[in-house]
Tab-separated table of C-alpha atoms in Angstrom:
chain	number	residue	atom	x	y	z
L	289	UNK	CA	-16.398	11.291	-8.857
L	290	UNK	CA	-14.381	12.645	-5.932
L	291	UNK	CA	-12.642	10.134	-3.676
L	292	UNK	CA	-14.497	11.380	-0.570
L	293	UNK	CA	-17.776	10.249	-2.117
L	294	UNK	CA	-16.748	6.583	-1.714
L	295	UNK	CA	-17.195	4.792	1.596
L	296	UNK	CA	-14.351	3.094	3.454
L	297	UNK	CA	-15.773	-0.305	2.439
L	298	UNK	CA	-15.779	0.679	-1.247
L	299	UNK	CA	-12.189	1.966	-0.993
L	300	UNK	CA	-11.078	-1.205	0.796
L	301	UNK	CA	-12.534	-3.328	-2.014
L	302	UNK	CA	-11.002	-1.031	-4.663
L	303	UNK	CA	-7.539	-1.191	-3.075
L	304	UNK	CA	-7.795	-4.989	-2.752
L	305	UNK	CA	-8.344	-5.047	-6.522
L	306	UNK	CA	-5.340	-2.733	-6.925
L	307	UNK	CA	-2.966	-4.935	-4.870
L	308	UNK	CA	-4.305	-8.100	-6.519
L	309	UNK	CA	-3.301	-6.830	-9.970
L	310	UNK	CA	0.367	-6.771	-8.871
L	311	UNK	CA	1.653	-10.358	-9.229
L	312	UNK	CA	4.005	-10.430	-6.225
L	313	UNK	CA	1.565	-8.805	-3.794
L	314	UNK	CA	-1.175	-11.171	-4.974
L	315	UNK	CA	1.085	-14.231	-4.560
L	316	UNK	CA	2.220	-13.086	-1.107
L	317	UNK	CA	-1.394	-12.656	0.034
L	318	UNK	CA	-1.237	-8.940	0.831
L	319	UNK	CA	-4.536	-7.870	2.397
L	320	UNK	CA	-6.073	-4.406	2.680
L	321	UNK	CA	-7.420	-3.987	6.216
L	322	UNK	CA	-8.568	-0.373	6.003
L	323	UNK	CA	-8.815	2.279	3.316
L	324	UNK	CA	-10.064	5.842	3.219
L	325	UNK	CA	-8.942	9.193	1.797
L	326	UNK	CA	-6.887	9.563	4.985
L	327	UNK	CA	-5.287	6.131	5.509
L	328	UNK	CA	-4.427	2.791	3.936
L	329	UNK	CA	-3.626	-0.103	6.291
L	330	UNK	CA	-2.417	-3.470	4.956
L	331	UNK	CA	-1.278	-6.827	6.329
L	332	UNK	CA	1.254	-9.222	4.875
L	333	UNK	CA	0.677	-12.680	6.396
L	334	UNK	CA	3.791	-14.452	7.587
L	335	UNK	CA	5.364	-17.184	5.461
L	336	UNK	CA	8.914	-18.458	5.140
L	337	UNK	CA	9.406	-16.891	1.681
L	338	UNK	CA	9.848	-13.532	3.435
L	339	UNK	CA	13.143	-14.520	5.074
L	340	UNK	CA	16.368	-12.908	3.957
L	341	UNK	CA	18.446	-14.435	6.755
L	342	UNK	CA	17.057	-17.857	7.637
L	343	UNK	CA	19.823	-18.545	10.145
L	344	UNK	CA	18.802	-15.605	12.332
L	345	UNK	CA	15.126	-15.590	11.258
L	346	UNK	CA	15.101	-12.080	9.765
L	347	UNK	CA	12.826	-10.720	7.048
L	348	UNK	CA	14.510	-9.529	3.835
L	349	UNK	CA	14.749	-5.726	3.661
L	350	UNK	CA	13.322	-5.796	0.146
L	351	UNK	CA	10.069	-7.184	1.552
L	352	UNK	CA	9.724	-4.118	3.778
L	353	UNK	CA	10.516	-1.791	0.873
L	354	UNK	CA	7.912	-3.515	-1.327
L	355	UNK	CA	5.347	-3.400	1.454
L	356	UNK	CA	5.888	0.284	2.194
L	357	UNK	CA	5.912	1.197	-1.512
L	358	UNK	CA	2.621	-0.657	-2.059
L	359	UNK	CA	0.993	0.903	1.013
L	360	UNK	CA	2.104	4.416	0.095
L	361	UNK	CA	0.922	3.881	-3.493
L	362	UNK	CA	-2.389	2.590	-2.159
L	363	UNK	CA	-2.788	5.722	-0.025
L	364	UNK	CA	-2.393	7.904	-3.117
L	365	UNK	CA	-5.523	6.691	-4.921
L	366	UNK	CA	-8.192	7.747	-2.398
L	367	UNK	CA	-6.396	11.060	-1.789
L	368	UNK	CA	-6.993	12.208	-5.372
L	369	UNK	CA	-10.121	13.863	-6.759
L	370	UNK	CA	-10.415	10.894	-9.156
L	371	UNK	CA	-8.230	7.784	-9.497
L	372	UNK	CA	-5.258	8.190	-11.797
L	373	UNK	CA	-2.085	6.254	-12.421
L	374	UNK	CA	0.716	7.518	-10.169
L	375	UNK	CA	4.000	5.585	-10.334
L	376	UNK	CA	6.585	5.835	-7.576
L	377	UNK	CA	8.905	8.758	-8.186
L	378	UNK	CA	10.985	8.379	-5.038
L	379	UNK	CA	10.877	6.177	-1.941
L	380	UNK	CA	13.106	6.470	1.096
L	381	UNK	CA	12.969	3.695	3.679
L	382	UNK	CA	14.473	3.956	7.158
L	383	UNK	CA	14.961	0.573	8.855
L	384	UNK	CA	14.728	0.843	12.650
L	385	UNK	CA	15.117	-2.796	13.630
L	386	UNK	CA	14.866	-6.172	11.905
L	387	UNK	CA	11.486	-7.716	11.185
L	388	UNK	CA	11.487	-11.265	12.534
L	389	UNK	CA	10.196	-14.650	11.405
L	390	UNK	CA	6.809	-15.920	12.454
L	391	UNK	CA	4.918	-12.620	12.667
L	392	UNK	CA	2.657	-10.896	10.143
L	393	UNK	CA	3.820	-7.517	8.874
L	394	UNK	CA	1.458	-4.572	9.220
L	395	UNK	CA	1.803	-1.297	7.376
L	396	UNK	CA	-0.116	1.937	7.168
L	397	UNK	CA	0.362	4.924	4.916
L	398	UNK	CA	-1.212	8.277	4.220
L	399	UNK	CA	-0.959	10.969	1.608
L	400	UNK	CA	0.357	14.063	3.358
L	401	UNK	CA	0.226	16.491	0.422
L	402	UNK	CA	-1.308	16.418	-3.027
L	403	UNK	CA	-0.050	18.848	-5.665
L	404	UNK	CA	-0.878	19.145	-9.349
L	405	UNK	CA	2.086	16.925	-10.262
L	406	UNK	CA	3.155	14.917	-7.185
L	407	UNK	CA	1.544	13.166	-4.207
L	408	UNK	CA	3.712	13.012	-1.077
L	409	UNK	CA	3.188	10.099	1.314
L	410	UNK	CA	4.492	8.622	4.520
L	411	UNK	CA	4.165	5.128	5.886
L	412	UNK	CA	5.267	2.864	8.692
L	413	UNK	CA	5.633	-0.901	9.108
L	414	UNK	CA	5.491	-2.920	12.319
L	415	UNK	CA	5.003	-6.442	13.625
L	416	UNK	CA	4.043	-6.096	17.258
L	417	UNK	CA	3.669	-3.645	20.112
L	418	UNK	CA	7.480	-3.332	20.192
L	419	UNK	CA	7.284	-0.472	17.710
L	420	UNK	CA	7.962	0.218	14.070
L	421	UNK	CA	10.434	-1.855	12.081
L	422	UNK	CA	10.637	0.716	9.272
L	423	UNK	CA	9.176	3.927	7.954
L	424	UNK	CA	9.019	5.419	4.481
L	425	UNK	CA	8.577	8.742	2.793
L	426	UNK	CA	7.501	8.456	-0.813
L	427	UNK	CA	6.508	10.665	-3.696
L	428	UNK	CA	4.332	9.554	-6.579
L	429	UNK	CA	4.109	11.380	-9.890
L	430	UNK	CA	0.626	12.219	-11.134
L	431	UNK	CA	0.261	11.215	-14.761
L	432	UNK	CA	-3.138	12.883	-15.019
L	433	UNK	CA	-6.454	11.918	-16.543
L	434	UNK	CA	-5.079	12.044	-20.106
L	435	UNK	CA	-2.550	9.266	-19.252
L	436	UNK	CA	-4.947	7.157	-17.186
L	437	UNK	CA	-7.187	4.774	-19.127
L	438	UNK	CA	-10.896	5.245	-18.311
L	439	UNK	CA	-10.994	1.530	-17.481
L	440	UNK	CA	-8.706	2.145	-14.483
L	441	UNK	CA	-11.399	3.695	-12.255
L	442	UNK	CA	-14.032	1.355	-13.684
L	443	UNK	CA	-11.930	-1.659	-12.684
L	444	UNK	CA	-11.333	-0.290	-9.185
L	445	UNK	CA	-15.018	0.347	-8.505
L	446	UNK	CA	-16.633	-2.511	-10.442
L	447	UNK	CA	-19.801	-3.763	-8.782
L	448	UNK	CA	-19.264	-7.495	-9.188
L	449	UNK	CA	-18.309	-9.476	-6.110
L	450	UNK	CA	-14.667	-10.549	-6.392
L	451	UNK	CA	-14.393	-11.902	-2.830
L	452	UNK	CA	-12.173	-9.005	-1.759
């Protein structure tokens, strides 16, 4: 089934399942706000575990990298004709300014080009109207249907209510 045949609500639920399978994103409470074949938007609620510099109240750069990688990876799935496993091949993150304590982190990503072997993405992270804290350009290798278990799509689109 082609990705466009699923509604935004179905994709949001599917991507919530996807981020909840990853232990650290599940434990951090990452939430999918919006999902479609054109965009994935996520929110990481603030908590003190995100600090890298507690003296100055700054978020650890690794948190931003993880967030952008997860958002870009999430944008890959609805951009494909059918869900397949696509690990990160390359991720470049540009940090514009520090993310600060006490504010949720928001991120959005989109697939900008899909080829037979690679999906190219871009994403941005921000906290407030002050502008982006970081941006990313990522590429994800397509492993194809033969390397993706049939249960992968079934798990994403399962009908049972999982409170996503």
